[in-house]
Amino acid sequence: MQTAPKLIQSVERSAMILEIIAQAGGGARLQAIAAASGLGKTTVHNILQTLLRLGYVQRRTGDMRYHLGGRILNLARMVGDDQAIRTYLRPALEDIARASQATVWLGVPSGDEATYLDVINMREPDRVEPALYRREPLEGSAVGLVADFSHLRQFRVIL
């Protein structure tokens, strides 16, 4: 007879809170989350603060609700869209790299970080970049300077 795996309560609670926010249309108030989860408001608040710090939920100015953040939306995007984004944008990246004779990176926001999905290095075209899929803080990065994507649900490409 197989024994049930030991579950980690804080992970279960965090996942439940994210699901409650998603089921509420992507945004929910602390009190509503606490009521739906059956957890105390202090516990929910502490979990939400952790999720907020990690970028899995976000708050908007003037809005009391917690919304799904860029990192959780990025997880959904990564399931199938990274390769599609690379394939779609690769010709434009190649054109930019040829015209500029510079290394061109394709970066996407992921919560408060940028993740790099592709690179074209015109000086060393056969070099495999070890930095692909690396993350760096969005603030101060080229991706962060181009635009603030935190409020968008789809990517807009400006070439």
CSV table of C-alpha atoms in Angstrom, one decimal:
chain,number,residue,atom,x,y,z
A,1,MET,CA,0.0,0.0,0.0
A,2,GLN,CA,1.4,3.4,-1.0
A,3,THR,CA,1.6,6.2,1.6
A,4,ALA,CA,0.5,9.7,0.7
A,5,PRO,CA,3.4,12.1,0.1
A,6,LYS,CA,4.1,14.6,2.8
A,7,LEU,CA,2.8,18.0,1.6
A,8,ILE,CA,4.2,21.3,2.7
A,9,GLN,CA,1.5,23.4,4.2
A,10,SER,CA,2.8,26.8,3.1
A,11,VAL,CA,3.1,25.6,-0.5
A,12,GLU,CA,-0.4,24.3,-0.5
A,13,ARG,CA,-1.7,27.5,1.0
A,14,SER,CA,0.2,29.7,-1.5
A,15,ALA,CA,-1.1,27.6,-4.5
A,16,MET,CA,-4.7,27.9,-3.1
A,17,ILE,CA,-4.4,31.7,-2.8
A,18,LEU,CA,-3.2,32.0,-6.4
A,19,GLU,CA,-6.1,29.8,-7.5
A,20,ILE,CA,-8.6,32.0,-5.6
A,21,ILE,CA,-7.2,35.1,-7.2
A,22,ALA,CA,-7.4,33.5,-10.7
A,23,GLN,CA,-10.9,32.3,-10.1
A,24,ALA,CA,-11.9,35.8,-9.1
A,25,GLY,CA,-10.9,37.0,-12.5
A,26,GLY,CA,-7.3,37.8,-11.7
A,27,GLY,CA,-7.8,40.2,-8.7
A,28,ALA,CA,-9.2,39.7,-5.2
A,29,ARG,CA,-9.2,41.6,-1.9
A,30,LEU,CA,-7.5,40.2,1.2
A,31,GLN,CA,-10.8,39.7,3.0
A,32,ALA,CA,-12.3,37.8,0.1
A,33,ILE,CA,-9.2,35.6,-0.2
A,34,ALA,CA,-9.2,34.8,3.5
A,35,ALA,CA,-12.9,34.0,3.4
A,36,ALA,CA,-12.6,31.7,0.4
A,37,SER,CA,-9.5,30.0,1.8
A,38,GLY,CA,-10.7,29.5,5.3
A,39,LEU,CA,-7.4,31.0,6.5
A,40,GLY,CA,-6.9,33.9,8.9
A,41,LYS,CA,-6.4,37.3,7.4
A,42,THR,CA,-2.9,37.5,9.0
A,43,THR,CA,-1.8,34.2,7.5
A,44,VAL,CA,-3.2,35.2,4.1
A,45,HIS,CA,-1.6,38.7,4.4
A,46,ASN,CA,1.8,37.1,5.2
A,47,ILE,CA,1.6,34.7,2.3
A,48,LEU,CA,0.5,37.5,-0.1
A,49,GLN,CA,3.5,39.6,1.0
A,50,THR,CA,5.8,36.8,0.1
A,51,LEU,CA,4.1,36.3,-3.2
A,52,LEU,CA,4.2,40.0,-3.8
A,53,ARG,CA,7.9,40.2,-3.1
A,54,LEU,CA,8.6,37.3,-5.5
A,55,GLY,CA,6.4,38.9,-8.2
A,56,TYR,CA,3.7,36.2,-8.3
A,57,VAL,CA,1.1,38.8,-7.2
A,58,GLN,CA,1.0,42.5,-7.5
A,59,ARG,CA,-0.9,45.6,-6.2
A,60,ARG,CA,-2.0,48.5,-8.4
A,61,THR,CA,-2.0,52.1,-7.2
A,62,GLY,CA,-5.5,52.9,-5.9
A,63,ASP,CA,-6.7,49.3,-6.0
A,64,MET,CA,-7.1,47.3,-2.8
A,65,ARG,CA,-7.1,44.0,-4.7
A,66,TYR,CA,-4.2,41.6,-5.2
A,67,HIS,CA,-3.7,40.7,-8.8
A,68,LEU,CA,-1.8,37.9,-10.5
A,69,GLY,CA,1.7,39.2,-11.0
A,70,GLY,CA,4.1,39.1,-13.9
A,71,ARG,CA,5.9,36.0,-12.8
A,72,ILE,CA,2.8,33.8,-12.6
A,73,LEU,CA,1.7,35.1,-16.0
A,74,ASN,CA,5.3,34.4,-17.3
A,75,LEU,CA,4.9,30.7,-16.1
A,76,ALA,CA,1.8,30.4,-18.3
A,77,ARG,CA,3.7,32.1,-21.2
A,78,MET,CA,6.7,29.7,-20.9
A,79,VAL,CA,4.5,26.6,-21.3
A,80,GLY,CA,4.4,27.0,-25.0
A,81,ASP,CA,5.2,30.5,-26.1
A,82,ASP,CA,8.9,30.9,-25.6
A,83,GLN,CA,9.7,28.9,-28.7
A,84,ALA,CA,7.0,30.7,-30.6
A,85,ILE,CA,8.3,34.1,-29.6
A,86,ARG,CA,11.9,33.1,-30.6
A,87,THR,CA,10.7,31.8,-34.0
A,88,TYR,CA,8.6,34.8,-34.7
A,89,LEU,CA,11.2,37.4,-33.7
A,90,ARG,CA,14.3,35.6,-34.9
A,91,PRO,CA,14.3,37.2,-38.4
A,92,ALA,CA,13.9,40.7,-36.9
A,93,LEU,CA,16.7,40.0,-34.5
A,94,GLU,CA,19.0,38.9,-37.3
A,95,ASP,CA,18.2,42.0,-39.3
A,96,ILE,CA,19.0,44.2,-36.3
A,97,ALA,CA,22.2,42.3,-35.6
A,98,ARG,CA,23.3,42.6,-39.3
A,99,ALA,CA,22.5,46.3,-39.5
A,100,SER,CA,24.2,47.2,-36.2
A,101,GLN,CA,27.0,44.6,-36.2
A,102,ALA,CA,26.2,44.2,-32.4
A,103,THR,CA,25.1,41.4,-30.2
A,104,VAL,CA,21.3,41.4,-30.0
A,105,TRP,CA,19.3,39.9,-27.1
A,106,LEU,CA,15.7,38.9,-26.9
A,107,GLY,CA,14.6,39.6,-23.4
A,108,VAL,CA,11.1,39.3,-21.8
A,109,PRO,CA,9.9,40.6,-18.4
A,110,SER,CA,9.3,38.0,-15.7
A,111,GLY,CA,8.0,39.6,-12.6
A,112,ASP,CA,10.7,42.0,-11.4
A,113,GLU,CA,13.3,40.3,-13.5
A,114,ALA,CA,14.2,40.0,-17.2
A,115,THR,CA,14.7,36.6,-18.8
A,116,TYR,CA,16.8,36.3,-22.0
A,117,LEU,CA,15.4,33.8,-24.6
A,118,ASP,CA,17.6,34.4,-27.6
A,119,VAL,CA,20.9,36.0,-28.6
A,120,ILE,CA,22.6,36.7,-31.9
A,121,ASN,CA,26.3,37.5,-31.5
A,122,MET,CA,27.6,38.9,-34.9
A,123,ARG,CA,31.2,38.9,-33.7
A,124,GLU,CA,31.2,35.2,-32.7
A,125,PRO,CA,28.2,33.6,-34.6
A,126,ASP,CA,29.0,30.1,-33.6
A,127,ARG,CA,29.3,30.8,-29.9
A,128,VAL,CA,26.7,29.3,-27.7
A,129,GLU,CA,25.7,31.8,-25.1
A,130,PRO,CA,25.7,30.4,-21.5
A,131,ALA,CA,23.6,33.3,-20.4
A,132,LEU,CA,20.4,32.3,-22.2
A,133,TYR,CA,17.6,31.9,-19.7
A,134,ARG,CA,19.6,33.9,-17.2
A,135,ARG,CA,17.7,36.4,-15.1
A,136,GLU,CA,18.6,39.9,-14.1
A,137,PRO,CA,16.7,42.6,-12.2
A,138,LEU,CA,14.3,44.3,-14.6
A,139,GLU,CA,15.0,47.7,-13.0
A,140,GLY,CA,18.0,49.1,-14.8
A,141,SER,CA,18.1,46.4,-17.5
A,142,ALA,CA,17.6,47.1,-21.2
A,143,VAL,CA,14.3,45.2,-21.0
A,144,GLY,CA,13.2,47.3,-18.1
A,145,LEU,CA,14.1,50.5,-19.8
A,146,VAL,CA,12.2,49.8,-23.0
A,147,ALA,CA,8.8,49.5,-21.3
A,148,ASP,CA,6.9,48.5,-18.1
A,149,PHE,CA,5.1,45.3,-19.1
A,150,SER,CA,3.7,44.6,-15.7
A,151,HIS,CA,0.1,45.7,-16.6
A,152,LEU,CA,0.0,43.9,-20.0
A,153,ARG,CA,-1.4,40.5,-20.7
A,154,GLN,CA,0.2,40.1,-24.1
A,155,PHE,CA,3.5,41.2,-25.6
A,156,ARG,CA,3.8,44.1,-27.9
A,157,VAL,CA,6.7,44.2,-30.2
A,158,ILE,CA,8.1,47.5,-31.4
A,159,LEU,CA,10.6,47.2,-34.2
